[in-house]
Short mmCIF file of C-alpha atoms and ligand atoms in Angstrom, two decimals:
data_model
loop_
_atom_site.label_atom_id
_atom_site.label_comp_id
_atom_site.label_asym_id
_atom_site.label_seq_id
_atom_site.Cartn_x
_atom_site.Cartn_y
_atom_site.Cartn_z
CA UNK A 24 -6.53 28.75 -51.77
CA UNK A 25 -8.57 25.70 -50.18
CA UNK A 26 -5.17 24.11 -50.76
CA UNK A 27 -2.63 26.90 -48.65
CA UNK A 28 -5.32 27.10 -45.82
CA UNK A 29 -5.48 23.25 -45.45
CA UNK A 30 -1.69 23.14 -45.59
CA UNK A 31 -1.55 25.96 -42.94
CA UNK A 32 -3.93 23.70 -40.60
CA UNK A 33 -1.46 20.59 -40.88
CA UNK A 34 1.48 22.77 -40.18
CA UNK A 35 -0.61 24.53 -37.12
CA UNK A 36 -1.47 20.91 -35.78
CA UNK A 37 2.10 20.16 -36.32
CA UNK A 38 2.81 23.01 -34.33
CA UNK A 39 0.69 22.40 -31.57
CA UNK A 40 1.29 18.66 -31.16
CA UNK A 41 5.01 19.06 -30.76
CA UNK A 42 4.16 22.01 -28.09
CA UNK A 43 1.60 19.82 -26.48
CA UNK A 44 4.63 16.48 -25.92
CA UNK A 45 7.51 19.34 -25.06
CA UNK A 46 5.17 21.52 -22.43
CA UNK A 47 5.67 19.58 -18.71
CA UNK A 48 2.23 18.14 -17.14
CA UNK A 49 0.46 21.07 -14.68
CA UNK A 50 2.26 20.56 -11.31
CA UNK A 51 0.10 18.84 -8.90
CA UNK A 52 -0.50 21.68 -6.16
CA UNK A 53 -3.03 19.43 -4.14
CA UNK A 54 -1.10 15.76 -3.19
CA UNK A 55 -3.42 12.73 -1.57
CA UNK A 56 -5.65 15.39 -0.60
CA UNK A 57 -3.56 18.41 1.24
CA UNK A 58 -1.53 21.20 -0.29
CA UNK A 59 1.81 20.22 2.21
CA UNK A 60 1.59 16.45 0.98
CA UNK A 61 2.86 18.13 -2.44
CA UNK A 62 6.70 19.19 -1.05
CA UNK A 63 6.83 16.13 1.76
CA UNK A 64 8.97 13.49 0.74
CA UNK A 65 7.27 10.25 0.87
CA UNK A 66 9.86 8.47 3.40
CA UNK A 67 8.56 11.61 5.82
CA UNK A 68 4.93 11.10 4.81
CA UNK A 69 2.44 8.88 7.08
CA UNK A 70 -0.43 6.86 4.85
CA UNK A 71 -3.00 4.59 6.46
CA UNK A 72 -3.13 0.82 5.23
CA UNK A 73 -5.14 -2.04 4.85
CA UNK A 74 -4.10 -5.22 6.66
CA UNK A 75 -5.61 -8.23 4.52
CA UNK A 76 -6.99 -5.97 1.61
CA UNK A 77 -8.49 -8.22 -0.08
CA UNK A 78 -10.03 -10.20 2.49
CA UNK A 79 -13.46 -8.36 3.37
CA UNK A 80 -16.62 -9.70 4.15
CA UNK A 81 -19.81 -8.23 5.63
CA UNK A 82 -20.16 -11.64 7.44
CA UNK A 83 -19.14 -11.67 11.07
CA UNK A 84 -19.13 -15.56 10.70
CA UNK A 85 -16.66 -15.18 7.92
CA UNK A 86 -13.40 -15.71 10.83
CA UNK A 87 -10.51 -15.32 8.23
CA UNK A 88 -11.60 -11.86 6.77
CA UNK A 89 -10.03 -8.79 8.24
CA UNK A 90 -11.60 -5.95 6.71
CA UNK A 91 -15.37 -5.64 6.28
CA UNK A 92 -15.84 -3.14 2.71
CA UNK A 93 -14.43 -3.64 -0.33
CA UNK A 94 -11.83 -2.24 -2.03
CA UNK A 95 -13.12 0.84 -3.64
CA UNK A 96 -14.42 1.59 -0.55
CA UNK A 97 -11.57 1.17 1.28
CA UNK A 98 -9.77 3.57 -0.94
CA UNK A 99 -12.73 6.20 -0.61
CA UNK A 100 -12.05 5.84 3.38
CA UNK A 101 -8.88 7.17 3.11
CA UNK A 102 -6.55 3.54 2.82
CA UNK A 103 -3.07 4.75 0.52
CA UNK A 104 -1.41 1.12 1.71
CA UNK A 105 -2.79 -2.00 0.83
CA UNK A 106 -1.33 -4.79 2.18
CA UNK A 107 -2.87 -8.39 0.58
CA UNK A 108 -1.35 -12.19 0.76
CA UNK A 109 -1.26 -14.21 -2.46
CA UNK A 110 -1.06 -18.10 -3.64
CA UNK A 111 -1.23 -19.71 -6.99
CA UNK A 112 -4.81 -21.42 -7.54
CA UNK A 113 -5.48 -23.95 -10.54
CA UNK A 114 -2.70 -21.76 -12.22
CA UNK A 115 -3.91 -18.51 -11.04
CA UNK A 116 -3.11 -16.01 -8.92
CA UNK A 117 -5.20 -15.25 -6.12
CA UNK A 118 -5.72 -13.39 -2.73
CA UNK A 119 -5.63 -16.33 -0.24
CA UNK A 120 -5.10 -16.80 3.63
CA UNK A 121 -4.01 -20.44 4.21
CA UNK A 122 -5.12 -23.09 6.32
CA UNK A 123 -1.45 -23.97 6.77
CA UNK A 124 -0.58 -20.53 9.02
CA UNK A 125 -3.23 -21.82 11.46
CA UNK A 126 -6.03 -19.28 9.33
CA UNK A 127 -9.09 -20.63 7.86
CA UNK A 128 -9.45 -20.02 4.11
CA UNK A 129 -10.52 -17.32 2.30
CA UNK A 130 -10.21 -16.53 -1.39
CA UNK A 131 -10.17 -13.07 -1.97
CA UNK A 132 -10.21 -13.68 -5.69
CA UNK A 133 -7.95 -12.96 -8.68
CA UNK A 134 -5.19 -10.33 -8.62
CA UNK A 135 -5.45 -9.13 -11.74
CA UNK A 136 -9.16 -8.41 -10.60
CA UNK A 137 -8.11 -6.47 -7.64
CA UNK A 138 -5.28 -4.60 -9.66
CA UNK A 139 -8.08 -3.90 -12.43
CA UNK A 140 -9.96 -2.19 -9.30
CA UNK A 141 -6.81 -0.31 -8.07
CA UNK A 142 -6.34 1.34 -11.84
CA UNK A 143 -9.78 2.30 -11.78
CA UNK A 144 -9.07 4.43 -8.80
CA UNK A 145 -5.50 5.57 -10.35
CA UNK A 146 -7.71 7.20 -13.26
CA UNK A 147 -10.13 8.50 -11.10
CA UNK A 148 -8.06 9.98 -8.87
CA UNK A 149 -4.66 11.46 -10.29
CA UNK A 150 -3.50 13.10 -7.44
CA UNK A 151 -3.09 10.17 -5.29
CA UNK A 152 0.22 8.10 -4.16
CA UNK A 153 -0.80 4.30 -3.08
CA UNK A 154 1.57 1.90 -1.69
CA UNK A 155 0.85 -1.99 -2.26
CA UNK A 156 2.78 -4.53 0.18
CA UNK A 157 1.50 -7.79 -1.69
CA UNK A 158 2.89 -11.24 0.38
CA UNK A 159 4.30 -13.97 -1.46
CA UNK A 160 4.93 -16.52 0.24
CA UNK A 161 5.21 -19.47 -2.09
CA UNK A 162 7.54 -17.49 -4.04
CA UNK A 163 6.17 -17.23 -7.09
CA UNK A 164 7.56 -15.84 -9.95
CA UNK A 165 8.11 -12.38 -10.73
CA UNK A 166 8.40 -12.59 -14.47
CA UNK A 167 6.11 -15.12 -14.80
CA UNK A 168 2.67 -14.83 -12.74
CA UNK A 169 3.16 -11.03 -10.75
CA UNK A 170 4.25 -9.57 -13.66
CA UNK A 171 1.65 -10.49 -15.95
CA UNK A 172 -1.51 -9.31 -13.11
CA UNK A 173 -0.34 -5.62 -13.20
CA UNK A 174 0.04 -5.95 -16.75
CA UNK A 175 -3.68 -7.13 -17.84
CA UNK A 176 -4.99 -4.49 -15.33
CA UNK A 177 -3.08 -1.74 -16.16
CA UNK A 178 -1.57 -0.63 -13.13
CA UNK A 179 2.73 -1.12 -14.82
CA UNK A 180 2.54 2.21 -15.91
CA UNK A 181 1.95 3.87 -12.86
CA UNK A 182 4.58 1.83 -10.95
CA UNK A 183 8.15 3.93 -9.15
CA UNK A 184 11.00 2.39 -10.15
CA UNK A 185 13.86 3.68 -7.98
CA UNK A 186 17.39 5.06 -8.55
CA UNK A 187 18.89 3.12 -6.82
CA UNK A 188 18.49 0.17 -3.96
CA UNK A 189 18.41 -0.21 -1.28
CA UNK A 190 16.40 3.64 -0.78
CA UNK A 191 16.75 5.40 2.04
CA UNK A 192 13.64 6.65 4.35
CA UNK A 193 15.23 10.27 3.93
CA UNK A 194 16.20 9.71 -0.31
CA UNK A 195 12.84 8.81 -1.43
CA UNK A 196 10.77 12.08 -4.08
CA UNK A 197 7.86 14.41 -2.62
CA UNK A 198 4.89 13.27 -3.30
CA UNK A 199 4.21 15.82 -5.86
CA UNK A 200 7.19 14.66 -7.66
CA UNK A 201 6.09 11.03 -7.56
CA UNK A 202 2.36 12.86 -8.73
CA UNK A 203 4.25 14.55 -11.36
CA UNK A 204 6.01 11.73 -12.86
CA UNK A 205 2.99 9.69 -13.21
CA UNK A 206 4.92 7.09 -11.10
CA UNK A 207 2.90 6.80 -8.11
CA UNK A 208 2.42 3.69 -6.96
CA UNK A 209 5.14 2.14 -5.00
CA UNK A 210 4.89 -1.89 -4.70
CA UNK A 211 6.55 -4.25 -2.32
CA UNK A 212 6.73 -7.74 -1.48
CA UNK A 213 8.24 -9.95 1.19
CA UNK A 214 9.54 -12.63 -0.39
CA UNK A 215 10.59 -13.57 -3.74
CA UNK A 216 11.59 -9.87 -5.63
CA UNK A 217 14.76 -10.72 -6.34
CA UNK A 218 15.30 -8.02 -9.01
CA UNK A 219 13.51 -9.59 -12.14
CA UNK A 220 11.09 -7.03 -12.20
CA UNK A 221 12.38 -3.81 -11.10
CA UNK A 222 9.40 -2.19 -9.65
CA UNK A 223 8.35 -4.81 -7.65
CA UNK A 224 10.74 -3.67 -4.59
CA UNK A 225 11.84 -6.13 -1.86
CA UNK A 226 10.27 -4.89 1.27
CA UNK A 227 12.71 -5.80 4.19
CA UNK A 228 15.79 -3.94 2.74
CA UNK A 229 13.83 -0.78 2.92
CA UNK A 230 11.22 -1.47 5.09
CA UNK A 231 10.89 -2.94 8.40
CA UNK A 232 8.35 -4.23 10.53
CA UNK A 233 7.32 -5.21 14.08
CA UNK A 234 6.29 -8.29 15.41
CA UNK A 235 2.58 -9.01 13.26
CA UNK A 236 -0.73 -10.97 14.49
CA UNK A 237 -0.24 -9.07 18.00
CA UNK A 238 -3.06 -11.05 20.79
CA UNK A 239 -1.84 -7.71 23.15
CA UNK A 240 -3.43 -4.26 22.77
CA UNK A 241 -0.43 -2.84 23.72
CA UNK A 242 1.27 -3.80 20.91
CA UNK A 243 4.78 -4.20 22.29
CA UNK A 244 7.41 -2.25 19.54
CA UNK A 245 10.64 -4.56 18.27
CA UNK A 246 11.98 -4.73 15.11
CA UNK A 247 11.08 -8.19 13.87
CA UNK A 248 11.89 -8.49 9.95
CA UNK A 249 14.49 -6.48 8.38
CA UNK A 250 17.20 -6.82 5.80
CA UNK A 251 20.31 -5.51 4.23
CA UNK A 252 22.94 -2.88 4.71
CA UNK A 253 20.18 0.24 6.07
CA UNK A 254 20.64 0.91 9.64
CA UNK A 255 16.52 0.69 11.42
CA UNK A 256 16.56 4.43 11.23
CA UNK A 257 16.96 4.36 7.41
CA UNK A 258 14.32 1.80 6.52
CA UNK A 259 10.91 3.09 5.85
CA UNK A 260 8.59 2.26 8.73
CA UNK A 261 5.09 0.38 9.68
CA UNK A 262 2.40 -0.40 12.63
CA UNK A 263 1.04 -3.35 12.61
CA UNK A 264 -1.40 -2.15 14.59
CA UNK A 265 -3.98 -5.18 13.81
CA UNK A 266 -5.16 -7.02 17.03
CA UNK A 267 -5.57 -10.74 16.93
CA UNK A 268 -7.68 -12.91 19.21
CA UNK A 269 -6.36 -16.64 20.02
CA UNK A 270 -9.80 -18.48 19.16
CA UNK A 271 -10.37 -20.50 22.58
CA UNK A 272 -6.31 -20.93 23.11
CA UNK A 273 -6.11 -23.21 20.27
CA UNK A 274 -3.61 -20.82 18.47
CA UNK A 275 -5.85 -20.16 15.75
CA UNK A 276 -5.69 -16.08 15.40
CA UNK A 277 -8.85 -14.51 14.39
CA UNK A 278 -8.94 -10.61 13.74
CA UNK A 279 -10.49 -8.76 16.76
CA UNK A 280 -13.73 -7.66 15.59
CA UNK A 281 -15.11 -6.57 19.28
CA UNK A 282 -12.48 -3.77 19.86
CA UNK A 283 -11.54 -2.56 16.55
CA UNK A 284 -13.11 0.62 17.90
CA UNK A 285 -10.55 0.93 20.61
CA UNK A 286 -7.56 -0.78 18.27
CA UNK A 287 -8.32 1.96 15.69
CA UNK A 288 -9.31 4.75 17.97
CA UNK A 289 -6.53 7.55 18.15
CA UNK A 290 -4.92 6.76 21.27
CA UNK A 291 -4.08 2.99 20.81
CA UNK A 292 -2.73 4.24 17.57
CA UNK A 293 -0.58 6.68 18.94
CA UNK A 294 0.50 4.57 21.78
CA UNK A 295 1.74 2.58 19.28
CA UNK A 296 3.88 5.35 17.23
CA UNK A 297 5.06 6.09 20.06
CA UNK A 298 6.33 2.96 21.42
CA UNK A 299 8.04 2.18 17.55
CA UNK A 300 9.40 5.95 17.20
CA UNK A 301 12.81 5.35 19.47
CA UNK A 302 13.24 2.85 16.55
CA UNK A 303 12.49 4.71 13.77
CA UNK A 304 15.03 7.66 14.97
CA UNK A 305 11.99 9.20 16.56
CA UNK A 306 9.85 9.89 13.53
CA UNK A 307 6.35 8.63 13.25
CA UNK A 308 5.36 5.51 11.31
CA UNK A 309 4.84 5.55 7.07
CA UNK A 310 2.20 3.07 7.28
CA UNK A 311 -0.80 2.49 9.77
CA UNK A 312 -1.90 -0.74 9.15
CA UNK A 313 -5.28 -1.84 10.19
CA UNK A 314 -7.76 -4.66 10.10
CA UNK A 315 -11.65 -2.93 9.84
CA UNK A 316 -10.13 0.44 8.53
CA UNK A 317 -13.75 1.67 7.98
CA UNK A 318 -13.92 1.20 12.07
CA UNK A 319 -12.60 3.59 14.42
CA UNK A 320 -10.58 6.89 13.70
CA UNK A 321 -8.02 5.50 11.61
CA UNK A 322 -7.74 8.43 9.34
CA UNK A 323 -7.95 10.72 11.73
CA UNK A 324 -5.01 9.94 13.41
CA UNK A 325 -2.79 9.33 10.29
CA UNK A 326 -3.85 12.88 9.43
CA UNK A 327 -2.84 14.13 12.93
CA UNK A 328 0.75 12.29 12.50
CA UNK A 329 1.40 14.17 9.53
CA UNK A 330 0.74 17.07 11.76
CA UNK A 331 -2.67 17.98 10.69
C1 NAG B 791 8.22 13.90 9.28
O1 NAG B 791 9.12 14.87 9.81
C2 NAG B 791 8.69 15.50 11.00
C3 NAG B 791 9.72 16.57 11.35
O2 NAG B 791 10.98 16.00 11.49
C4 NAG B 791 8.57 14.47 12.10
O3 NAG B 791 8.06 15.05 13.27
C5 NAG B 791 7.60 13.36 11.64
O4 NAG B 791 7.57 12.32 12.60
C6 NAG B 791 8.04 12.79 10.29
N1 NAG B 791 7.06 11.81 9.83
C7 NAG B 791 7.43 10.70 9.21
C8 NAG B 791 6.36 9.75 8.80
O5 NAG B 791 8.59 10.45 8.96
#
């Protein structure tokens, strides 16, 4: 008897495990926070970004850092596009601006630490689609030191791998379906992904970008880097709508501090869509990047480009 009924429990558990791997995951019905996110395709979906993610300070003195909170917090502010430079350190990979591009150190510390920080926030939140833009540009090696950060912290799972490349703005999922697949977190980098990893996506085949480090508010629109067969229209799009000041004319750029509530108040920000949307086939940017995204109205007005 004791015997039957235990059988009859395996077979049950059986029964219910195979159900559990062949029923689908729930459908996400709310996507980065709205209901319509869930059926827009990403290529036709604004997200607000992070210029120098990992280079925050509370220290106005600190002259290299861009952004004033920390990650986490940037993420709770609304940021779905981090955008972070990084350089190989006593054979480790860290967030660095370089003395060499006229910038004054800072170490934003290790990748793998930031990444670790990112998956937190991918657990926590599983409704959410982040982009990362990472900058390489010593051209370090996919395989051997990118690879291996999203590895330790996690965050390979979670990656969208393609169908194909180059993607166009108009081919890319919903966000729901990227939410569905568990695939949510599209990466690119500048230089350097040649194809040895395939989720780390080169950026300037399918996504362009204006002139960067702008010292004018009005942030003149030109497309400055872009690459391969995609017409402009077809590459995803950006704002780098992060004002610079030249520190006493010496050509040292320092992040405007001073107006980063005008810079990241809604109309500078849609001055600048507008001025980039005759190159962008009249559509309104992907990403809003900012320096001090906790100043200003940056959310606000990525919301209101998505027609909210
Ligand atoms: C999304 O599509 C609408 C309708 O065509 C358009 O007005 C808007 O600019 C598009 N947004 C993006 C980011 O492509």
């Amino acid at each position: 008897m004791f015997r039957v009924a235990f059988q009859i429990a395996l077979a049950l558990s059986a029964i219910s495990g195979a159900l559990g791997a062949a029923l689908p995951r729930k459908r996400a019905t709310i996507c980065n926070g709205r209901a319509e996110l869930c059926s827009r395709p990403y290529g036709n979906t604004t997200f607000l970004g992070s210029h120098d993610s990992a280079f925050f300070s509370e220290n106005p003195f600190a002259l290299a850092r861009d952004q004033e909170v920390d990650i986490p917090s940037q993420l709770s502010l609304g940021v779905r596009f981090l955008q972070s430079q990084a350089h190989e350190k006593d054979g480790e990979l860290h967030f660095c601006h370089t003395s060499c591009v006229c910038r004054i150190l800072f170490d934003g510390g290790l990748v793998v630490d930031y990444l670790s920080q990112v998956k937190t926030f991918l657990d926590a939140n599983p409704n959410e689609v982040l982009t990362l833009l990472f900058t390489n540009p010593e051209g370090l090696s996919l395989t051997d030191t990118w690879k291996p950060a999203f590895d330790s912290s996690g965050v390979t799972p979670f990656t969208y791998v393609p169908p194909q490349q180059p993607m166009k703005r108009s081919k890319w999922p919903t966000l729901g379906e990227l939410i569905d697949s568990g695939r949510r977190v599209i990466v690119f980098m500048d230089a350097g992904a040649d194809g040895s990893v395939d989720f780390i996506l080169p950026e300037f085949p399918m996504l362009w970008e204006p002139p960067f480090d702008s010292t004018d508010s009005s942030f003149p629109c030109s497309v400055d880097r872009i690459e391969g067969p995609l017409s402009t229209q077809d590459h995803l799009s950006m704002l780098n709508h992060n004002l610079d000041i030249d520190l006493f004319d010496t050509g040292i750029l320092i992040s405007d501090r001073g107006h980063a509530p005008t810079t990241n108040g809604i109309t500078s920000i849609f001055a600048n869509a507008n001025g980039c949307a005759p190159l962008a086939g009249g559509l309104a940017p992907n990403f809003v990047m900012l320096d001090y995204a906790n100043v200003g109205q940056g959310k606000t007005a990525v919301d209101r480009l998505n027609g909210f």
